[in-house]
Coordinates of C-alpha atoms in Angstrom, one line a residue:
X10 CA 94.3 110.9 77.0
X11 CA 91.2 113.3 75.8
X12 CA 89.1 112.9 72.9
X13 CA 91.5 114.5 70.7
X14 CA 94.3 111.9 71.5
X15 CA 97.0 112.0 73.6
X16 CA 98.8 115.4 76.0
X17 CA 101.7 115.8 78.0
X18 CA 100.7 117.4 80.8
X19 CA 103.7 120.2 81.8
X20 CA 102.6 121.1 85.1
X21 CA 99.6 122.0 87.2
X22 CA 99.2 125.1 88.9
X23 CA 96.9 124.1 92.3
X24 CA 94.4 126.5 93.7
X25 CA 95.4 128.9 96.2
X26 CA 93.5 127.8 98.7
X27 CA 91.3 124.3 99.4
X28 CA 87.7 124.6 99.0
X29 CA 86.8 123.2 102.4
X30 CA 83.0 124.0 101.7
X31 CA 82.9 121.9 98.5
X32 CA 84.0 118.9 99.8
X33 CA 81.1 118.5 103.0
X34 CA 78.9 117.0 100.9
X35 CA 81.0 114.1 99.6
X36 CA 82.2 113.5 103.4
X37 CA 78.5 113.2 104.6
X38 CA 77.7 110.8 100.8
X39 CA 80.4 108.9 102.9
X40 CA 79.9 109.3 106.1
X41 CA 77.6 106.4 106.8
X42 CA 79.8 103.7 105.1
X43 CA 82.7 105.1 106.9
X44 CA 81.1 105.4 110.6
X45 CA 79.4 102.3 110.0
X46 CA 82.9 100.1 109.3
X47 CA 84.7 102.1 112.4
X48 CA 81.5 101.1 115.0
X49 CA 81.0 97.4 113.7
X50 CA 84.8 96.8 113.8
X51 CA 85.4 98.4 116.9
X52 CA 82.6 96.6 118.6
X53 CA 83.3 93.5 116.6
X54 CA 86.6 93.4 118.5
X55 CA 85.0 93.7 122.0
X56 CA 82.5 91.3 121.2
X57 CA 84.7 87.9 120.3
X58 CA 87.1 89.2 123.3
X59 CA 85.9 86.7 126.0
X60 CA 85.8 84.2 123.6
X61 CA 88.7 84.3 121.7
X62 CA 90.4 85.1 124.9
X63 CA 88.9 83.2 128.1
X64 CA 87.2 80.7 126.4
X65 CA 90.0 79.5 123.6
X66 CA 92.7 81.2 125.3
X67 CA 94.4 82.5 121.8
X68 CA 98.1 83.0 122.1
X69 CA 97.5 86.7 120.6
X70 CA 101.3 86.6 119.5
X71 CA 102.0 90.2 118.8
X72 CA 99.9 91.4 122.1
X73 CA 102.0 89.2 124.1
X74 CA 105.3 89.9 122.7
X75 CA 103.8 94.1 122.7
X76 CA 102.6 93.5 126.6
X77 CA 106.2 91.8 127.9
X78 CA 107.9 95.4 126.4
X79 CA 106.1 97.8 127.8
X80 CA 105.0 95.6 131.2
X81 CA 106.3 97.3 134.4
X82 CA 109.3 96.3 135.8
X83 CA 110.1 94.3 138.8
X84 CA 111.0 95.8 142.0
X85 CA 114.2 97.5 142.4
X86 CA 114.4 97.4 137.9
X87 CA 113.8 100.2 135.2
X88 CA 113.1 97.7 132.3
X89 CA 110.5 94.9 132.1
X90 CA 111.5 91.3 132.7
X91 CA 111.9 89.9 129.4
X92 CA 114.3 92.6 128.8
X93 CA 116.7 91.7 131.5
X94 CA 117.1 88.1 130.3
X95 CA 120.2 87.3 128.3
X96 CA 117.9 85.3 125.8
X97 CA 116.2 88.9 124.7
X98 CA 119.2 90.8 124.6
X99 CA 120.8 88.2 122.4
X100 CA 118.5 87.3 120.4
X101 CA 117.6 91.6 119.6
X102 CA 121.0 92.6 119.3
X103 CA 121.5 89.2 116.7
X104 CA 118.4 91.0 114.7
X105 CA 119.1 94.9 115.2
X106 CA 122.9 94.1 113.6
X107 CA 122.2 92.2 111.3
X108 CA 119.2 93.9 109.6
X109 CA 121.4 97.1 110.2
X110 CA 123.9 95.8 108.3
X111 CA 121.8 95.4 105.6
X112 CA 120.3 98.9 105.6
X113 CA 124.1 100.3 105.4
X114 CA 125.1 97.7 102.6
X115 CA 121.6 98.7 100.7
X116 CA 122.9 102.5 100.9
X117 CA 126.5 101.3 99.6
X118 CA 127.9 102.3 103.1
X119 CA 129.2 98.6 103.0
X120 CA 130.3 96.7 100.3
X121 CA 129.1 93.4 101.9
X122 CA 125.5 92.4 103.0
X123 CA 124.5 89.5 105.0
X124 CA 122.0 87.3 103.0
X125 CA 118.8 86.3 104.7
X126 CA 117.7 84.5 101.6
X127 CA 118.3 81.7 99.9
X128 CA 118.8 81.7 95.8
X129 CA 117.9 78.2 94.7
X130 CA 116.6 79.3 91.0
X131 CA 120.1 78.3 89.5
X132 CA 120.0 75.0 91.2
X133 CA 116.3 73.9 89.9
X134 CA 116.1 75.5 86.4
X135 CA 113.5 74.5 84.0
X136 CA 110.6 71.3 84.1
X137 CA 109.0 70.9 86.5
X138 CA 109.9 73.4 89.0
X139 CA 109.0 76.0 86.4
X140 CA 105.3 75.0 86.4
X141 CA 105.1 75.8 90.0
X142 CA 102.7 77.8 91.6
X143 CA 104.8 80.8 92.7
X144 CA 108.5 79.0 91.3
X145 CA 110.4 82.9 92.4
X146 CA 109.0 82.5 95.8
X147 CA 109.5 78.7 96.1
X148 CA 112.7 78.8 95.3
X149 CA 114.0 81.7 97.6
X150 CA 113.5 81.2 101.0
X151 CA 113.7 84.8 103.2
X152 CA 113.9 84.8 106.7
X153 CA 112.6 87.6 108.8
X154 CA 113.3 87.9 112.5
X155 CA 110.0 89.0 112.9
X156 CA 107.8 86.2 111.6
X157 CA 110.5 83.7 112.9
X158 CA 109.9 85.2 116.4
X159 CA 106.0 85.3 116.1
X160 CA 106.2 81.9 114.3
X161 CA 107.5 80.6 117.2
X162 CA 105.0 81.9 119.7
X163 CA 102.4 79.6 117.8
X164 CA 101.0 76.4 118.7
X165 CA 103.2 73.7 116.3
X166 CA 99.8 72.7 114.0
X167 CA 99.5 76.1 113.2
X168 CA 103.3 77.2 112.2
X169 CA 103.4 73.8 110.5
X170 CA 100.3 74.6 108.1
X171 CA 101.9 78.1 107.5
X172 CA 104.6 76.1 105.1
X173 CA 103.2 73.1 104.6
X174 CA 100.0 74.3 102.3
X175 CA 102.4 76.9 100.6
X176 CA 104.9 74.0 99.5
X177 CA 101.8 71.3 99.1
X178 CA 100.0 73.7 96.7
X179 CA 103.1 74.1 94.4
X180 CA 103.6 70.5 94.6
X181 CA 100.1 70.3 93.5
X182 CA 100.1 72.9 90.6
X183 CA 103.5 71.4 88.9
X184 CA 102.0 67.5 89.2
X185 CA 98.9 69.4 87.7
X186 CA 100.0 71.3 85.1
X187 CA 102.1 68.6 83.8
X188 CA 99.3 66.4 83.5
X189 CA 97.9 68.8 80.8
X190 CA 95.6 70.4 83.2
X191 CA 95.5 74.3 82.3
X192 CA 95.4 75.4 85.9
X193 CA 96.0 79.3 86.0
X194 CA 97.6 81.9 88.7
X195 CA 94.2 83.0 89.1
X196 CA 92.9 79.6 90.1
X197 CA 95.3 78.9 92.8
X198 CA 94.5 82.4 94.5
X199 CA 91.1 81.3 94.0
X200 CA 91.2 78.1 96.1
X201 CA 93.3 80.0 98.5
X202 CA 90.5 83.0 98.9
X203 CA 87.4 80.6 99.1
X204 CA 89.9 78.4 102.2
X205 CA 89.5 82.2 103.5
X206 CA 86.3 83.2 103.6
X207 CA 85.0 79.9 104.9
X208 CA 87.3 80.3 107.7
X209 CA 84.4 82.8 108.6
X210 CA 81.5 80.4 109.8
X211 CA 83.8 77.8 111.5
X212 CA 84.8 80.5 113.9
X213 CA 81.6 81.7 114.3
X214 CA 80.6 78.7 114.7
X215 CA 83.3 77.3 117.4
X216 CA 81.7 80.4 119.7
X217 CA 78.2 80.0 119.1
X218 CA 77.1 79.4 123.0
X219 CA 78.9 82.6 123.4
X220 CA 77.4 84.0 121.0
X221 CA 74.0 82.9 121.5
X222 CA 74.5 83.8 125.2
X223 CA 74.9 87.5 124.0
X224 CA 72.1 87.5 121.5
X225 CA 69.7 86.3 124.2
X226 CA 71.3 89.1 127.0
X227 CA 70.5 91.1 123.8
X228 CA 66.7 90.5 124.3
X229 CA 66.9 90.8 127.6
X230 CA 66.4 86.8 128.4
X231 CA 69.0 86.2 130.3
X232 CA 71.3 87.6 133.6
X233 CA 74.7 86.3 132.6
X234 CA 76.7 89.6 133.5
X235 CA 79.1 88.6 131.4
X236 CA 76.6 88.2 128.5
X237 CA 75.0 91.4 129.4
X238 CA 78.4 93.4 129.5
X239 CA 78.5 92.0 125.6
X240 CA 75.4 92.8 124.6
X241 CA 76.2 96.2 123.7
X242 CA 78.9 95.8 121.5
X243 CA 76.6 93.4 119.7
X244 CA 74.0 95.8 119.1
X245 CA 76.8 98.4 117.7
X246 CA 77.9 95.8 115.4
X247 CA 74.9 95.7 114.2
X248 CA 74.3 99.1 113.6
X249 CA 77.4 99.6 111.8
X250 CA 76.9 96.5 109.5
X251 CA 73.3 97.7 108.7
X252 CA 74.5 101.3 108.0
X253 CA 76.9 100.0 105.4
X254 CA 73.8 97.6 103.7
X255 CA 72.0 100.8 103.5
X256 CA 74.6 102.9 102.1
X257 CA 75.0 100.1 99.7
X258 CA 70.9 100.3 98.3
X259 CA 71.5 103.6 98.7
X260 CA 73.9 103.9 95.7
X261 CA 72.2 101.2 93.5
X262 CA 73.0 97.8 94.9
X263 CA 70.2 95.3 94.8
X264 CA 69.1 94.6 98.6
X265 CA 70.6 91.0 98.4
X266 CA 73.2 91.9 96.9
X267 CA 73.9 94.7 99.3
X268 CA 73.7 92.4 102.4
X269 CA 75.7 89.3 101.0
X270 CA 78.5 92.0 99.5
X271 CA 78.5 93.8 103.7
X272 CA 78.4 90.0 105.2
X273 CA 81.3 89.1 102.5
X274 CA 83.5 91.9 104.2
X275 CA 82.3 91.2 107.7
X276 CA 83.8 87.6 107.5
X277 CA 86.9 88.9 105.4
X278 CA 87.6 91.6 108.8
X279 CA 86.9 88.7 111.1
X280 CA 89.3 86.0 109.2
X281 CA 91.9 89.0 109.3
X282 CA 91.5 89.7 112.7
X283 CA 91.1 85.8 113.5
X284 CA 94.5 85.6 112.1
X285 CA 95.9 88.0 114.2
X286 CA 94.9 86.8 116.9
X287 CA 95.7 83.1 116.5
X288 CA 98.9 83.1 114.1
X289 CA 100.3 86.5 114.8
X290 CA 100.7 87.0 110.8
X291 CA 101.0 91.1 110.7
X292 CA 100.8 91.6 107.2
X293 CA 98.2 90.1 105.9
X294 CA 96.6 90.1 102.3
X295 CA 93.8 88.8 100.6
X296 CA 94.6 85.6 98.4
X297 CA 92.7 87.2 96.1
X298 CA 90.4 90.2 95.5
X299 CA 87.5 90.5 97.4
X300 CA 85.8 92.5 94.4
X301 CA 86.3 89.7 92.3
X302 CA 84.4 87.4 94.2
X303 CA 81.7 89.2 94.9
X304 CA 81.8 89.7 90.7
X305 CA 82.4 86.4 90.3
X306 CA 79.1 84.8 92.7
X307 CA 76.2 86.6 94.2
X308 CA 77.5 90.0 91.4
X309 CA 77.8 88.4 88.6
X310 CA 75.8 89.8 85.6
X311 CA 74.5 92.7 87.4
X312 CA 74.9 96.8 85.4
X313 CA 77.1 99.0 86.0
X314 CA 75.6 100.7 88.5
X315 CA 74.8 98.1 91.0
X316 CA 78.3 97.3 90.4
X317 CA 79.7 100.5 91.2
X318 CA 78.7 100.7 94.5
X319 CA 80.6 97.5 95.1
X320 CA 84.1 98.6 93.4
X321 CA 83.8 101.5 96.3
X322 CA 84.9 98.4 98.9
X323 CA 87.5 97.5 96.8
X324 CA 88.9 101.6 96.1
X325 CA 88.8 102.1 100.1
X326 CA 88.6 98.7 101.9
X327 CA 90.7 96.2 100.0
X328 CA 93.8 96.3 101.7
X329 CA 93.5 94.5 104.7
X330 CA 96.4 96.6 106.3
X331 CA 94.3 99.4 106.5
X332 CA 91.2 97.7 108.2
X333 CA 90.1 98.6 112.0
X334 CA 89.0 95.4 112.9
X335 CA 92.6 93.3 113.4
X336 CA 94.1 96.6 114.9
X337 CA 90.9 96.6 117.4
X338 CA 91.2 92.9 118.5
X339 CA 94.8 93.3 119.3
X340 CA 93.9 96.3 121.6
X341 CA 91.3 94.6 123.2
X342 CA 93.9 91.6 124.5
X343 CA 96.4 94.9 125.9
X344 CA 93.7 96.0 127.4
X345 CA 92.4 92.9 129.5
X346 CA 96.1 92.1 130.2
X347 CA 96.5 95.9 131.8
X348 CA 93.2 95.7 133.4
X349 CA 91.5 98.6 131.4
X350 CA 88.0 99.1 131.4
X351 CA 86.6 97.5 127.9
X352 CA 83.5 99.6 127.7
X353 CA 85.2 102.7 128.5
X354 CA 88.2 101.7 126.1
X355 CA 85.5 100.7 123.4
X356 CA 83.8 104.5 122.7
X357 CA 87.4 106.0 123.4
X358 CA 88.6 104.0 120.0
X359 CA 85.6 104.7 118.1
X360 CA 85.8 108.1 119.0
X361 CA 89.4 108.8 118.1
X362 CA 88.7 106.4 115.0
X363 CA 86.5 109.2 113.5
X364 CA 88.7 112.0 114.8
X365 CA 91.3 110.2 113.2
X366 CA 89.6 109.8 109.6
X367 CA 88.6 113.2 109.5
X368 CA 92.5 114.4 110.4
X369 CA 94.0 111.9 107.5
X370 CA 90.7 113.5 105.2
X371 CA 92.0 116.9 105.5
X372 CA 95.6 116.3 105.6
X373 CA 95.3 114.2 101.8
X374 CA 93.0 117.2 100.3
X375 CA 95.7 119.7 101.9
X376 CA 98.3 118.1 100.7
X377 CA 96.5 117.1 96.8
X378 CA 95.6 120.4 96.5
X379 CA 98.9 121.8 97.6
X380 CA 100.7 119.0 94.9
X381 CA 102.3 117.4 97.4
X382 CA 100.2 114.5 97.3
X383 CA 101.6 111.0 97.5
X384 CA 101.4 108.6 94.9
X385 CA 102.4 104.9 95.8
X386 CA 102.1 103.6 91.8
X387 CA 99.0 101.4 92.5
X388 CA 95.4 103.1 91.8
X389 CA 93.0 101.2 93.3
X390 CA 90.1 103.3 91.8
X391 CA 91.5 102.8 88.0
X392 CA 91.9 99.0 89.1
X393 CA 88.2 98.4 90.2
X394 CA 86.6 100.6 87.6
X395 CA 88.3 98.5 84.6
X396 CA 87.1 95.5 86.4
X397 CA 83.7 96.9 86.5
X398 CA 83.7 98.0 82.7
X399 CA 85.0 94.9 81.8
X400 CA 82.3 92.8 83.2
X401 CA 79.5 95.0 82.1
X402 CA 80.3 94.7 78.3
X403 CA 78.6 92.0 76.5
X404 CA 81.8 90.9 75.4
X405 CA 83.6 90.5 78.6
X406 CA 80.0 89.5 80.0
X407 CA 80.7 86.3 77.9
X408 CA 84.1 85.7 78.5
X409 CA 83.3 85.9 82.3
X410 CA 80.7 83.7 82.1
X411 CA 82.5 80.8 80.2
X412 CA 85.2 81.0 83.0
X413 CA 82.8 81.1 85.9
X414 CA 82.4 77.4 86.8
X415 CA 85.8 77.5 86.8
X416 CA 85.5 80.0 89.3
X417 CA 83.3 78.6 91.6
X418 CA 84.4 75.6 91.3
X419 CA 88.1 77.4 92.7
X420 CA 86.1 79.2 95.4
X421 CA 84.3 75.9 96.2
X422 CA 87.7 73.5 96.2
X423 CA 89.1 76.0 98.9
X424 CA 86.1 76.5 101.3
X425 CA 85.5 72.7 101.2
X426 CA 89.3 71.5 102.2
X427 CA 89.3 74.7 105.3
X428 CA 85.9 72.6 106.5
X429 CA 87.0 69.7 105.9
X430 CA 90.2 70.8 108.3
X431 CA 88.2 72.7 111.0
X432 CA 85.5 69.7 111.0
X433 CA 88.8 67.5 111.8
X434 CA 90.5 69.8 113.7
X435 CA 87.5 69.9 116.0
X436 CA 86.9 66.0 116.0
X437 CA 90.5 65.2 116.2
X438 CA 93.1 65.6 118.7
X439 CA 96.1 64.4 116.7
X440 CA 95.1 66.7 113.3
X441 CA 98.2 67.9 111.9
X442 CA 96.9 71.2 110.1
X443 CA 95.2 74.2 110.5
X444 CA 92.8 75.6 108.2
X445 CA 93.8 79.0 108.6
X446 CA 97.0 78.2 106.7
X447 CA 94.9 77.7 103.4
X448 CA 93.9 81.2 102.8
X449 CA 97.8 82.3 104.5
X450 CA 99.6 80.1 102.7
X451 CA 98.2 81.1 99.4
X452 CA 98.7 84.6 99.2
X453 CA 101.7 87.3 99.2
X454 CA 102.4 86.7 103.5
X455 CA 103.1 82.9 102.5
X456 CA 104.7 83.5 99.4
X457 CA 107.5 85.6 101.0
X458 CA 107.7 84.2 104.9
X459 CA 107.5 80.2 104.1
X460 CA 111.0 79.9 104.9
X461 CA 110.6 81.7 108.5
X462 CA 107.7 79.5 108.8
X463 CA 109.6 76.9 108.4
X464 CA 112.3 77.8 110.7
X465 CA 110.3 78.4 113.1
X466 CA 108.4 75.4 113.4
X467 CA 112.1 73.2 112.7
X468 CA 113.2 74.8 116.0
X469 CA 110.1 74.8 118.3
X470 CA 109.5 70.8 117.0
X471 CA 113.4 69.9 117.8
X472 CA 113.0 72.1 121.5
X473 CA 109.6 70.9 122.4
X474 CA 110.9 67.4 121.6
X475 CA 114.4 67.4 123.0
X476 CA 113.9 70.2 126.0
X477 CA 110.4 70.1 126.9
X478 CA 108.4 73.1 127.8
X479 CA 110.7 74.6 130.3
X480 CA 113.3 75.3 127.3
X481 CA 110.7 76.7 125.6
X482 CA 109.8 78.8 128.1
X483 CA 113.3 79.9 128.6
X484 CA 113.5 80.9 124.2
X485 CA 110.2 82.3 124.8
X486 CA 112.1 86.1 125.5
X487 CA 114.2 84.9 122.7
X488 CA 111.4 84.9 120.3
X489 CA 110.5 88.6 121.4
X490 CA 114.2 89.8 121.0
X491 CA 114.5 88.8 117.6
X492 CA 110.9 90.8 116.6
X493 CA 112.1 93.7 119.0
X494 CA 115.4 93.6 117.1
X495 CA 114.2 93.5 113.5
X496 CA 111.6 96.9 114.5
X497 CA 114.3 98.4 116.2
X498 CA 116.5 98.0 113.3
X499 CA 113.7 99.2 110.2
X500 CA 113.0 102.1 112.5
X501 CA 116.1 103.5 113.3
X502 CA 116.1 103.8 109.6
X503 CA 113.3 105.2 109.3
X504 CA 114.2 107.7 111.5
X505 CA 117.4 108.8 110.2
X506 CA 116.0 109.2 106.9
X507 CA 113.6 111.4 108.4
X508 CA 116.4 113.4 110.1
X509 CA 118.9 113.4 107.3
X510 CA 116.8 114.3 104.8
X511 CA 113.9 116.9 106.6
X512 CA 116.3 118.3 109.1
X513 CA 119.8 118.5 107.3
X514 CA 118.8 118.3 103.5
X515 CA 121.1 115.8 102.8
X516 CA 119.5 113.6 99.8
X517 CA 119.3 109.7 100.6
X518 CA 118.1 106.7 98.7
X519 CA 114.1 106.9 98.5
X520 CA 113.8 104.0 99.8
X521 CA 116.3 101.4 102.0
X522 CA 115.3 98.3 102.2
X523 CA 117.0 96.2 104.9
X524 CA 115.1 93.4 104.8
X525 CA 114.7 90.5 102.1
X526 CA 112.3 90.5 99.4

C-alpha cells in the first residue's frame, strides 16, 4: 500500500551489485547486541556444566544418544557398540521404513501411507470436548520416533509431566469454560509462559553453592580449582549480558527496563537450554511470546521508542530454535564425554559463532539483493511492530490495560504452580511431576508430541516395573535406533530433493513431509 492506495508490484529489478560499504554501519549498530548474546550464551553453557553435569548428573538425552553414534568402536569393530546390538538395528530400520514410507506416499509414489496419528475428532464431536484447550491437538495423538526415543531416555516424573499437564490443562479449560468462565487461548499460553520463566530461579537456585563457589573464585576468595577454572566463563557472561543492557539504553530503553527485558531473555535461554539438557525436547517453543510479556509487566505503558528497542528481541531472538545457548550446553556434555579441553573448546565456539554470523549476514544480503531471498510466510518484524503500535495508541493503551490483571494474574497462576512443583520436588521424594512440563506442555512441542510422551512413559513404566533396570538397559540402544531411524529417514529426503532437483532439474513437491502433523 502507499499513500495513494493500493499497487501491484510487477517485478523488481535488484542492483547490480551489493553495496557492501553501506551496510558496515548497521552491522557495528548491531554488533554489540549480537557479540554480547554469542559470549554470554557460550560462556553460560560452560558455566552450569559441572553442575548440571557432575553435581545433578542430567541425563543430556540427545548428547547421549549423539555420543553412543559417533563413539569409537570396540576392538576388532568398525561401528560403535550400540550399533552392533540387534535392539538398534531393529528399532532404526522400524523407524527409517516406516517414516520412508511416508515420504513416498506424501509424493504419491505410493498410494498407501502408514498412519502415525490417531483421528479421534469424529468420535468426540461437539460439548465439551470442543471447549478444550487445543481440542485439534487433543484429539490426534502423533507419534514420532524421535521424541518416543528421547522420551524414553528420561527419568519417569519427567516423561509423565510431559502429558500429563498437556491433558490436565484441557481438562481444566473445558470444566472452566463450561462453568461460564471466559477463559481465552491467550490465557492458557499465559499460565503456560509464566510456569516457564519461573523455571529460571529454581534452577539457579538448585546450584547456588556452585554458583556462589564461582562468584567468590571470581573475587579471588577462594582456591577451589574447580571454581577457579569457572570463574572465567562467569565473567564473560557477564560481559555479554551487560553489553546487551547497554545496547538496550542505547536505543531508548529506560535503564530498568533494559536490565529486567536482558535478565527476561537470560532465564528464557537458560529454561531452553535447562530443557535440553534434562528432557531432551529438541524443538522447543515459547508458550507464549516473550515480547508480550515484557509488554504486558515491567513494559507496559512505556512510548514507542523505549518499546522499539524491545520488539528488536522479538524480530531476531524469538525463536528459541535459533538461540546459541541450548546448542552450547549440548556441546559442552560431548565435549566432557570425549575428554576435550572446555576452555580451549569455549573461545573456539565463540569464535566460529561470530565467523558464522557474519557468513549467514552476507550470504542473506547476497542473496536479497540478488532476489533470491527466502521468504518462510511469517514476518517477525511486521508482527512486533503491530504489537508495538498497538500498545502505544491511547486506544489500545486502554484496551491493554483493562485486560492486564488478567494478564498477570495468568503469568502469576503459572509461576506459582512450577514453585509450588520444584519446592515439592525438592522436599519430596515420591513427587509425581516435574515443573518443567508446565511451560512444555503448554506450547506447540506439547501440543503435537503428547501422544509420544505418552508412549514413552506407558512403556518405560510397564519395563521398569515388570523387567527392572537391566531390561531397560538392554531397550536403552533401542531408544537411539528409533531417533537414528527417524533422522536417517527425514534426511535422505532431504538429500534427494537436493539431488533431484539442483543436480538433475527434475521438479519435486516443495515440500515432503514424512512425518505427522
Amino acid at each position: 500500500a502507499t499513500p495513494d492506495g493500493m499497487v501491484d508490484v510487477l517485478a523488481v529489478t535488484p542492483p547490480a551489485a551489493v553495496p557492501w560499504p553501506r551496510w558496515i554501519a548497521p552491522a557495528l549498530a548491531w554488533a554489540p547486541m549480537i557479540i554480547g548474546l554469542i559470549v554470554s550464551s557460550v560462556a553460560a553453557a560452560f558455566l552450569v556444566r559441572q553442575q548440571w553435569m557432575h553435581h545433578e548428573r542430567l541425563p543430556y538425552p540427545i548428547a547421549a544418544a549423539t555420543f553412543s553414534l559417533i563413539d569409537d568402536p570396540e576392538p576388532g569393530r568398525r561401528l560403535p557398540p550400540v550399533m552392533c546390538t540387534r535392539a538398534f538395528r531393529g528399532a532404526a530400520a522400524l523407524a527409517f521404513l516406516v517414516v520412508g514410507w511416508r515420504g513416498l506416499a506424501a509424493m504419491d509414489w505410493v498410494t498407501v501411507t502408514i498412519p502415525l496419528e490417531v483421528e479421534l475428532h469424529t468420535a468426540f464431536q461437539g460439548e465439551p470436548w470442543s471447549r478444550a484447550y487445543d481440542y485439534w491437538a487433543l484429539m490426534m495423538p502423533r507419534i514420532y520416533f524421535c521424541m518416543v526415543g528421547l522420551a524414553f531416555l528420561v527419568p519417569l516424573d519427567l516423561s509423565f509431566s510431559l502429558w500429563f499437564f498437556f491433558l490436565l490443562t484441557n481438562v481444566v479449560t473445558m470444566w472452566l469454560r463450561g462453568d461460564g468462565h471466559p477463559v481465552e487461548w491467550h490465557h492458557v499460553r499465559e499460565v503456560g509462559f509464566g510456569g516457564f520463566i519461573a523455571i529460571a530461579p529454581l534452577v539457579l537456585w538448585l546450584g547456588r553453592t556452585w554458583y556462589g563457589r564461582v562468584a567468590l573464585a571470581c573475587l579471588g576468595m577462594t582456591r577451589d580449582p574447580l571454581a577457579r577454572a569457572a570463574a572465567p566463563w562467569l565473567w564473560a557472561t557477564i560481559a555479554g549480558l551487560v553489553a546487551m543492557t547497554v545496547w538496550l539504553i542505547a536505543n531508548g530503553t529506560p535503564p530498568l527496563t533494559a536490565v529486567l527485558a536482558i535478565a527476561t531473555l537470560a532465564a528464557a535461554m537458560l529454561v531452553i537450554a535447562r530443557t535440553l539438557a534434562e528432557a531432551g525436547v529438541p524443538h522447543l517453543g515459547f508458550p507464549y511470546d516473550i515480547t508480550t510479556f515484557m509488554y504486558a509487566t515491567f513494559g507496559f505503558g512505556l512510548p514507542a521508542g523505549a518499546l522499539m528497542p524491545l520488539a528488536l528481541i522479538g524480530m531476531t531472538l524469538l525463536d528459541p530454535r535459533e538461540a546459541v545457548l541450548p546448542y552450547a550446553v549440548n556441546a559442552s556434555n560431548l565435549a566432557d564425554r570425549a575428554a576435550v579441553p572446555m576452555r580451549r573448546l569455549g573461545l573456539t565456539m565463540i569464535a566460529l559463532a561470530l565467523v558464522a554470523t557474519v557468513v549467514a549476514g552476507a550470504s542473506m544480503l547476497f542473496n536479497a539483493y540478488d532476489g533470491a531471498g527466502h521468504l518462510d510466510g511469517f514476518r517477525p518484524s511486521q508482527f512486533e511492530i503491530d504489537k508495538v503500535a498497538v500498545r502505544t495508541t491511547e486506544a489500545g493503551l486502554a484496551s491493554a490495560a483493562t485486560t492486564r490483571s488478567e494478564d498477570l494474574w495468568a503469568y502469576g497462576l503459572g509461576a506459582g504452580l512450577a514453585w509450588f512443583c520444584g519446592i515439592a520436588r525438592f522436599m519430596l521424594a515420591w513427587w509425581p511431576v516435574h515443573p518443567l512440563g508446565i511451560g512444555l506442555a503448554i506450547g506447540y512441542p506439547g501440543s503435537l508430541a503428547w501422544g509420544s510422551f505418552l508412549l514413552a512413559w506407558l512403556i518405560k513404566s510397564l519395563v521398569m516395573r515388570y523387567g527392572g533396570v537391566g531390561l531397560y538397559r538392554s531397550l536403552v540402544p533401542a531408544a537411539i535406533g528409533l531417533i537414528a531411524g527417524e533422522a536417517a529417514a527425514v534426511c535422505v529426503f532431504g538429500l534427494a530433493k537436493i539431488i533431484v532437483t539442483g543436480v538433475f532439474a527434475i521438479p519435486m513437491l516443495p515440500y515432503v513431509n514424512a512425518l505427522p502433523g
